Amino acid sequence: MIENSMFEEEPDVVDLAKEPCLHPLEPDEVEYEPRSSRLLVRGLGEHEIDDDEEDYESSAKLLGMSFMNRSSGLRNNMSICRQNPNGSCSVPSARTMVACTVVLVIAVSLIIYLLPKCTFTKEGCHKKNHTMELIYPLASNGKVFPWAKIRLPPDVVPLHYDLVLQPNLTTLKFAGSVKIVVNIIRVTQKIVLHSSGLNITKATITSAEGREAKPAEFLEYPLHDQIAVMAPEALLVGQNYTINIEYSSNLSDTYYGFYKISYKDENSEQRWFAATQFEPLAARSAFPCFDEPAFKATFLIKIKRDEKLSTLSNMPKKATTPVTDGIVQDEFFVSLKMSTYLVAFVVADLENISRETNGSLVSVYAIPQHLNQAEYALNTAVKLLEFYQKYFLMNYPLEKLDLVAIPDFQSGAMENWGLITFRETALLFDSTTSSAMDKKLITAVIAHELAHQWFGNLVTMEWWNDLWLNEGFATFMEYFAMEEIFPELHSDEDFLNLIFKAMMKDSLNSSHPVSSAVQSSEQIEEMFDALSYIKGASLLLMLKQYLTKDVFQAGIEVYLHNHNYGSAQSDDLWDSMNEITNGTLDVKKLMKTWILHKGFPLVTVVRRGKIISVQQEKFSYHVETENWTSNASYLWHIPLTYITSSCNFTHCTNAYLLDQKSAVIELPEEVEWIKFNVDMNGYYVVHYAEDWKTLIDLLKNNHTALSPKDRANLINNIFSLAGLGKESLEKAFELIDYLNKENSTAPLTQALFQLSLIYSLLEKNGEQQLAARVMHRIEQLLGDKIDQQRWTDDGTLSERELRSTLLTFACTHGVRNCRTTATEMFEKWMKSNGTTSLPSDVMKAIFTAGTKSSDGWEFLLKMYSSSVSEAEKSKMIEALASTEDVRKMIWLMQNSLEGEVIRAQELSHIIATVSRSLPGYLLAWDFVKENWKKLTRKFHLGSYTIQNIISWSTSQFATKAHLLEVKSFFESKSEESSQLRCVKEAIETIQLNIQWMERNLAKLQELL
């Protein structure tokens, strides 16, 4: 799955911290439970609990760990001294020490006496003789539910599903039945699986030899989305059984599960569309299933539908048979072995275009009025599919690959095997209204989802803690494939900007390791963030550069071959790489320091003649938060790269593995300058100490001695170090003084990004005059570049993208004569009633200028409602949200949440745009507070959309009053809300903003 906002320009969000640990807990050893969810039940059968289910965390809780945590601050202050009346400290007396020791010994003895031979789990006390007290929940009917964990028991595994569905697009309900063939691993009398919001009417169970199905009692535990089918007799090891369940439900009105979509057809009549989005945890809301990624099985799917509609699923259609008047049943071929979250089906009125390649039929589907925008996607998909098959030395295993444009879709796309679903803006290309940036977006999303057909679908992460194996790999391959097949798109520049934003996220204490233990649905949802996607991908890029491309490619081939149709953990990937390195390098040892640590290293470089001293530490802002962790234990194995003045071409890149805190590199000769992290291929920041002046002079006198990516890297690093307090803001501004000579997109956009952050922070916090001086500085640096831009679609794609960025910025902030030119073009377009064409690359800038007048805003809203180009509508909605009229802002946010006039999929984008403006940033936060319950129902707690909404609506606060307000708001909500990783990030970001203002406000006033 790829999140649409990955490609947007707003700040990213950060996730909850986990302690760095070289041996993290297994996923089922960490468990989140609401406190009220369980009841004590005594004397249940001993066969229900296994020895491997021990959980020491619970015994700590039962023995008073909660008090110990709360009092840890007191213990830190009181453990070695006691305070005298005058405030000084003295060492406790010997008598006091002896008394304390005796009390402690007695307490421990009592615990041992009361709990003989007992290990506590969340199910209770396990005694060696297996007589125990267990903690089990109650099912919805009041009976004891026979399973207490969030993860399903390993006793039973699914082999095959027969699924029959009948959605009704008139009543917006669906009926279903599922037969699941299961195999018994351990003797049990229960089969626990997932079900969410389904009205189950019947359950039976049949043995392999049995001819008739036996009725089975079923129990429901909605808190964990689990049901238990209770067999009338013990289920035997090695035997297969078939569970048959009949049920019904409503088509969902969220973006999860089997959900309904309304849209207007060519005649402006309302039509209905049903589609699925199951990742990560929503297959259970469409059919009862073992909804965990490692429980792979085959699927036979049958869908009954109105004969005027069509259906699609993962596999090709096998047969269509009549059922009753006007209703037919489509049966699809049996699928390959796959996880439940990859199952998909669509019921709608769709049309398609197709091409065959290497035995697979590739098709792009859309609603009829959008089919003429599908050709670019089809050509792109065919090229990418052919490239991946050659690179992986492994054919795409299905006979067909469908790409479907969904009219209302929360994510950017979803990689369902053989049936990839897309937001329309991520698949459809309109030659008259789609810009260079739109083309790049569509190419990137298709490349990402096709990479998933191998990374994620063929080989799947075993559990969501290793989501990065899916998403990091797909993101890495997305940009690698684009560079190989579409070099004219300059996708490496986009990847560079994404890495910079991921590092902003990862620099906070509220970050988390790429591979993190997760258990609850909120924790799993929050793994879909910039760290799993972008950091994961950048670590693979760093490894590829270090191993060389041939060794890396061979390691990937081994990984896919060893684990195809199965599941994998991070170690499996490193083991595959080690098969190729054959002892010359321990890839597992190297990479574990990156995926099990949160954050990234700061490498300080000191040059003394030929001697280069390098030292690593954790890049850290040292803001004391409630989950602050020490940096002393952090040590990365860093594949350093560097170039020097003696040879600065790519083939002259030098490498050095820094696996200690510090080291010395001796050059063969003295050099004028040295630049580390060549082309930003490594995931670390470099501080050049005294050498910053040398690099600043290099940029002023001969900036092309470094590549555009290296120049962007220096700009990013020096502003990051200024935020850290290790370099002055004055020096950062001095470094970008060369920009009036710069013509490359990467350094210009990075400089504009950094200066815009400063401008926005000042503007939103009562420093308008100083903000105006920052804008004046931007105009000094980039004004000539802005004036040079032509209001056309000419030039290379990189030049066109830069033009779009610069002119949209200039029109938004009133720089030079941008608004005058754009307003004139908008008025001509408005007078033609929208019939004259506008250059697609500058369309957003023109629309933004046009909405400054009330008449222009109303006209653009009318055109939005009638436009058939999703690319054009996306530009229109951002321009509409750029208004300075607060009533119009409120109307847009409210109507998008309701989803009638403006789709709810646009809401996070609207909130982001509103929050960027001075009149809107407080309004956006008020809207989030007032509509929190509706937002979390529509988009789910922890989802990428909720992460972004929280980040965008709070990221510009920089006062203690706002800090207290944000803290208080989330503390007043549920425990799940207050513990969200993105909430912790938002709070820490505000703290950093306060710190930045205190540290830099006076300096900026002097500097500007």
mmCIF file of N, CA and C in Angstrom, residues 251-303:
data_model
loop_
_atom_site.group_PDB
_atom_site.id
_atom_site.type_symbol
_atom_site.label_atom_id
_atom_site.label_comp_id
_atom_site.label_asym_id
_atom_site.label_seq_id
_atom_site.Cartn_x
_atom_site.Cartn_y
_atom_site.Cartn_z
ATOM 1 N N LEU A 251 -22.441 -2.797 3.708
ATOM 2 C CA LEU A 251 -21.261 -2.251 3.045
ATOM 3 C C LEU A 251 -20.769 -1.074 3.884
ATOM 4 N N SER A 252 -19.480 -1.011 4.108
ATOM 5 C CA SER A 252 -18.924 -0.024 5.026
ATOM 6 C C SER A 252 -19.043 1.391 4.459
ATOM 7 N N ASP A 253 -19.244 2.373 5.352
ATOM 8 C CA ASP A 253 -19.215 3.775 4.925
ATOM 9 C C ASP A 253 -17.901 4.441 5.321
ATOM 10 N N THR A 254 -16.895 3.621 5.692
ATOM 11 C CA THR A 254 -15.534 4.125 5.888
ATOM 12 C C THR A 254 -14.718 3.709 4.662
ATOM 13 N N TYR A 255 -13.399 3.807 4.747
ATOM 14 C CA TYR A 255 -12.540 3.385 3.641
ATOM 15 C C TYR A 255 -11.950 2.002 3.888
ATOM 16 N N TYR A 256 -12.543 1.223 4.789
ATOM 17 C CA TYR A 256 -11.979 -0.070 5.178
ATOM 18 C C TYR A 256 -12.968 -1.183 4.903
ATOM 19 N N GLY A 257 -12.426 -2.367 4.667
ATOM 20 C CA GLY A 257 -13.282 -3.535 4.464
ATOM 21 C C GLY A 257 -13.904 -3.510 3.083
ATOM 22 N N PHE A 258 -15.143 -4.023 3.005
ATOM 23 C CA PHE A 258 -15.925 -4.036 1.764
ATOM 24 C C PHE A 258 -16.785 -2.784 1.826
ATOM 25 N N TYR A 259 -16.401 -1.748 1.078
ATOM 26 C CA TYR A 259 -17.052 -0.451 1.306
ATOM 27 C C TYR A 259 -17.723 0.089 0.053
ATOM 28 N N LYS A 260 -18.667 1.001 0.277
ATOM 29 C CA LYS A 260 -19.486 1.565 -0.804
ATOM 30 C C LYS A 260 -18.940 2.935 -1.217
ATOM 31 N N ILE A 261 -19.112 3.243 -2.488
ATOM 32 C CA ILE A 261 -18.652 4.508 -3.052
ATOM 33 C C ILE A 261 -19.765 5.018 -3.960
ATOM 34 N N SER A 262 -20.088 6.290 -3.856
ATOM 35 C CA SER A 262 -21.040 6.871 -4.803
ATOM 36 C C SER A 262 -20.292 7.813 -5.732
ATOM 37 N N TYR A 263 -20.756 7.902 -6.965
ATOM 38 C CA TYR A 263 -20.152 8.824 -7.918
ATOM 39 C C TYR A 263 -21.212 9.216 -8.941
ATOM 40 N N LYS A 264 -20.921 10.253 -9.711
ATOM 41 C CA LYS A 264 -21.849 10.716 -10.741
ATOM 42 C C LYS A 264 -21.383 10.183 -12.097
ATOM 43 N N ASP A 265 -22.309 9.615 -12.857
ATOM 44 C CA ASP A 265 -21.951 9.104 -14.182
ATOM 45 C C ASP A 265 -21.964 10.231 -15.213
ATOM 46 N N GLU A 266 -21.852 9.889 -16.507
ATOM 47 C CA GLU A 266 -21.793 10.910 -17.565
ATOM 48 C C GLU A 266 -23.038 11.767 -17.600
ATOM 49 N N ASN A 267 -24.159 11.240 -17.114
ATOM 50 C CA ASN A 267 -25.427 11.979 -17.114
ATOM 51 C C ASN A 267 -25.711 12.643 -15.767
ATOM 52 N N SER A 268 -24.658 12.718 -14.912
ATOM 53 C CA SER A 268 -24.756 13.342 -13.579
ATOM 54 C C SER A 268 -25.732 12.615 -12.663
ATOM 55 N N GLU A 269 -25.964 11.333 -12.942
ATOM 56 C CA GLU A 269 -26.816 10.535 -12.064
ATOM 57 C C GLU A 269 -25.948 9.781 -11.065
ATOM 58 N N GLN A 270 -26.443 9.618 -9.836
ATOM 59 C CA GLN A 270 -25.672 8.928 -8.797
ATOM 60 C C GLN A 270 -25.606 7.434 -9.080
ATOM 61 N N ARG A 271 -24.398 6.901 -9.013
ATOM 62 C CA ARG A 271 -24.186 5.471 -9.177
ATOM 63 C C ARG A 271 -23.424 4.962 -7.957
ATOM 64 N N TRP A 272 -23.535 3.642 -7.728
ATOM 65 C CA TRP A 272 -22.830 3.040 -6.590
ATOM 66 C C TRP A 272 -21.765 2.059 -7.080
ATOM 67 N N PHE A 273 -20.757 1.922 -6.270
ATOM 68 C CA PHE A 273 -19.540 1.178 -6.607
ATOM 69 C C PHE A 273 -19.143 0.494 -5.297
ATOM 70 N N ALA A 274 -18.778 -0.766 -5.320
ATOM 71 C CA ALA A 274 -18.310 -1.452 -4.106
ATOM 72 C C ALA A 274 -16.895 -1.963 -4.340
ATOM 73 N N ALA A 275 -16.020 -1.687 -3.384
ATOM 74 C CA ALA A 275 -14.615 -2.102 -3.518
ATOM 75 C C ALA A 275 -14.083 -2.494 -2.150
ATOM 76 N N THR A 276 -12.894 -3.084 -2.135
ATOM 77 C CA THR A 276 -12.311 -3.527 -0.870
ATOM 78 C C THR A 276 -11.008 -2.801 -0.571
ATOM 79 N N GLN A 277 -10.726 -2.663 0.711
ATOM 80 C CA GLN A 277 -9.414 -2.232 1.209
ATOM 81 C C GLN A 277 -9.196 -3.000 2.504
ATOM 82 N N PHE A 278 -8.387 -4.047 2.438
ATOM 83 C CA PHE A 278 -8.241 -4.954 3.581
ATOM 84 C C PHE A 278 -6.986 -4.718 4.407
ATOM 85 N N GLU A 279 -5.946 -4.146 3.836
ATOM 86 C CA GLU A 279 -4.722 -3.957 4.620
ATOM 87 C C GLU A 279 -4.900 -2.786 5.584
ATOM 88 N N PRO A 280 -4.536 -2.965 6.874
ATOM 89 C CA PRO A 280 -3.916 -4.171 7.420
ATOM 90 C C PRO A 280 -4.890 -5.174 8.035
ATOM 91 N N LEU A 281 -6.054 -4.728 8.554
ATOM 92 C CA LEU A 281 -6.839 -5.599 9.436
ATOM 93 C C LEU A 281 -8.314 -5.647 9.067
ATOM 94 N N ALA A 282 -8.656 -5.467 7.784
ATOM 95 C CA ALA A 282 -10.073 -5.320 7.457
ATOM 96 C C ALA A 282 -10.660 -6.461 6.642
ATOM 97 N N ALA A 283 -9.891 -7.485 6.288
ATOM 98 C CA ALA A 283 -10.496 -8.639 5.618
ATOM 99 C C ALA A 283 -11.550 -9.260 6.518
ATOM 100 N N ARG A 284 -11.297 -9.221 7.821
ATOM 101 C CA ARG A 284 -12.221 -9.792 8.820
ATOM 102 C C ARG A 284 -13.587 -9.124 8.812
ATOM 103 N N SER A 285 -13.690 -7.911 8.231
ATOM 104 C CA SER A 285 -14.995 -7.245 8.181
ATOM 105 C C SER A 285 -15.755 -7.590 6.898
ATOM 106 N N ALA A 286 -15.139 -8.381 6.015
ATOM 107 C CA ALA A 286 -15.830 -8.853 4.809
ATOM 108 C C ALA A 286 -16.142 -10.346 4.863
ATOM 109 N N PHE A 287 -15.299 -11.103 5.581
ATOM 110 C CA PHE A 287 -15.577 -12.534 5.768
ATOM 111 C C PHE A 287 -14.769 -13.032 6.962
ATOM 112 N N PRO A 288 -15.300 -13.998 7.729
ATOM 113 C CA PRO A 288 -14.527 -14.566 8.841
ATOM 114 C C PRO A 288 -13.252 -15.213 8.297
ATOM 115 N N CYS A 289 -12.126 -14.941 8.922
ATOM 116 C CA CYS A 289 -10.864 -15.435 8.379
ATOM 117 C C CYS A 289 -9.762 -15.374 9.428
ATOM 118 N N PHE A 290 -8.651 -15.993 9.126
ATOM 119 C CA PHE A 290 -7.442 -15.930 9.953
ATOM 120 C C PHE A 290 -6.641 -14.728 9.443
ATOM 121 N N ASP A 291 -6.949 -13.560 9.993
ATOM 122 C CA ASP A 291 -6.535 -12.293 9.394
ATOM 123 C C ASP A 291 -5.173 -11.826 9.930
ATOM 124 N N GLU A 292 -4.175 -12.693 9.772
ATOM 125 C CA GLU A 292 -2.796 -12.347 10.095
ATOM 126 C C GLU A 292 -1.939 -12.710 8.887
ATOM 127 N N PRO A 293 -0.908 -11.917 8.562
ATOM 128 C CA PRO A 293 -0.199 -12.111 7.288
ATOM 129 C C PRO A 293 0.447 -13.471 7.110
ATOM 130 N N ALA A 294 0.868 -14.127 8.208
ATOM 131 C CA ALA A 294 1.553 -15.421 8.074
ATOM 132 C C ALA A 294 0.582 -16.564 7.771
ATOM 133 N N PHE A 295 -0.719 -16.364 8.013
ATOM 134 C CA PHE A 295 -1.707 -17.419 7.759
ATOM 135 C C PHE A 295 -2.101 -17.392 6.275
ATOM 136 N N LYS A 296 -1.217 -17.853 5.421
ATOM 137 C CA LYS A 296 -1.493 -17.846 3.981
ATOM 138 C C LYS A 296 -2.352 -19.051 3.589
ATOM 139 N N ALA A 297 -3.181 -18.848 2.570
ATOM 140 C CA ALA A 297 -4.054 -19.931 2.093
ATOM 141 C C ALA A 297 -4.432 -19.614 0.648
ATOM 142 N N THR A 298 -5.127 -20.560 0.007
ATOM 143 C CA THR A 298 -5.673 -20.314 -1.329
ATOM 144 C C THR A 298 -7.134 -19.907 -1.198
ATOM 145 N N PHE A 299 -7.657 -19.204 -2.228
ATOM 146 C CA PHE A 299 -9.013 -18.651 -2.168
ATOM 147 C C PHE A 299 -9.757 -18.937 -3.466
ATOM 148 N N LEU A 300 -10.972 -19.469 -3.322
ATOM 149 C CA LEU A 300 -11.902 -19.587 -4.442
ATOM 150 C C LEU A 300 -13.034 -18.605 -4.169
ATOM 151 N N ILE A 301 -13.203 -17.616 -5.028
ATOM 152 C CA ILE A 301 -14.158 -16.535 -4.762
ATOM 153 C C ILE A 301 -15.273 -16.573 -5.797
ATOM 154 N N LYS A 302 -16.505 -16.482 -5.310
ATOM 155 C CA LYS A 302 -17.690 -16.380 -6.163
ATOM 156 C C LYS A 302 -18.478 -15.145 -5.722
ATOM 157 N N ILE A 303 -18.909 -14.344 -6.702
ATOM 158 C CA ILE A 303 -19.652 -13.123 -6.373
ATOM 159 C C ILE A 303 -20.939 -13.086 -7.197
#
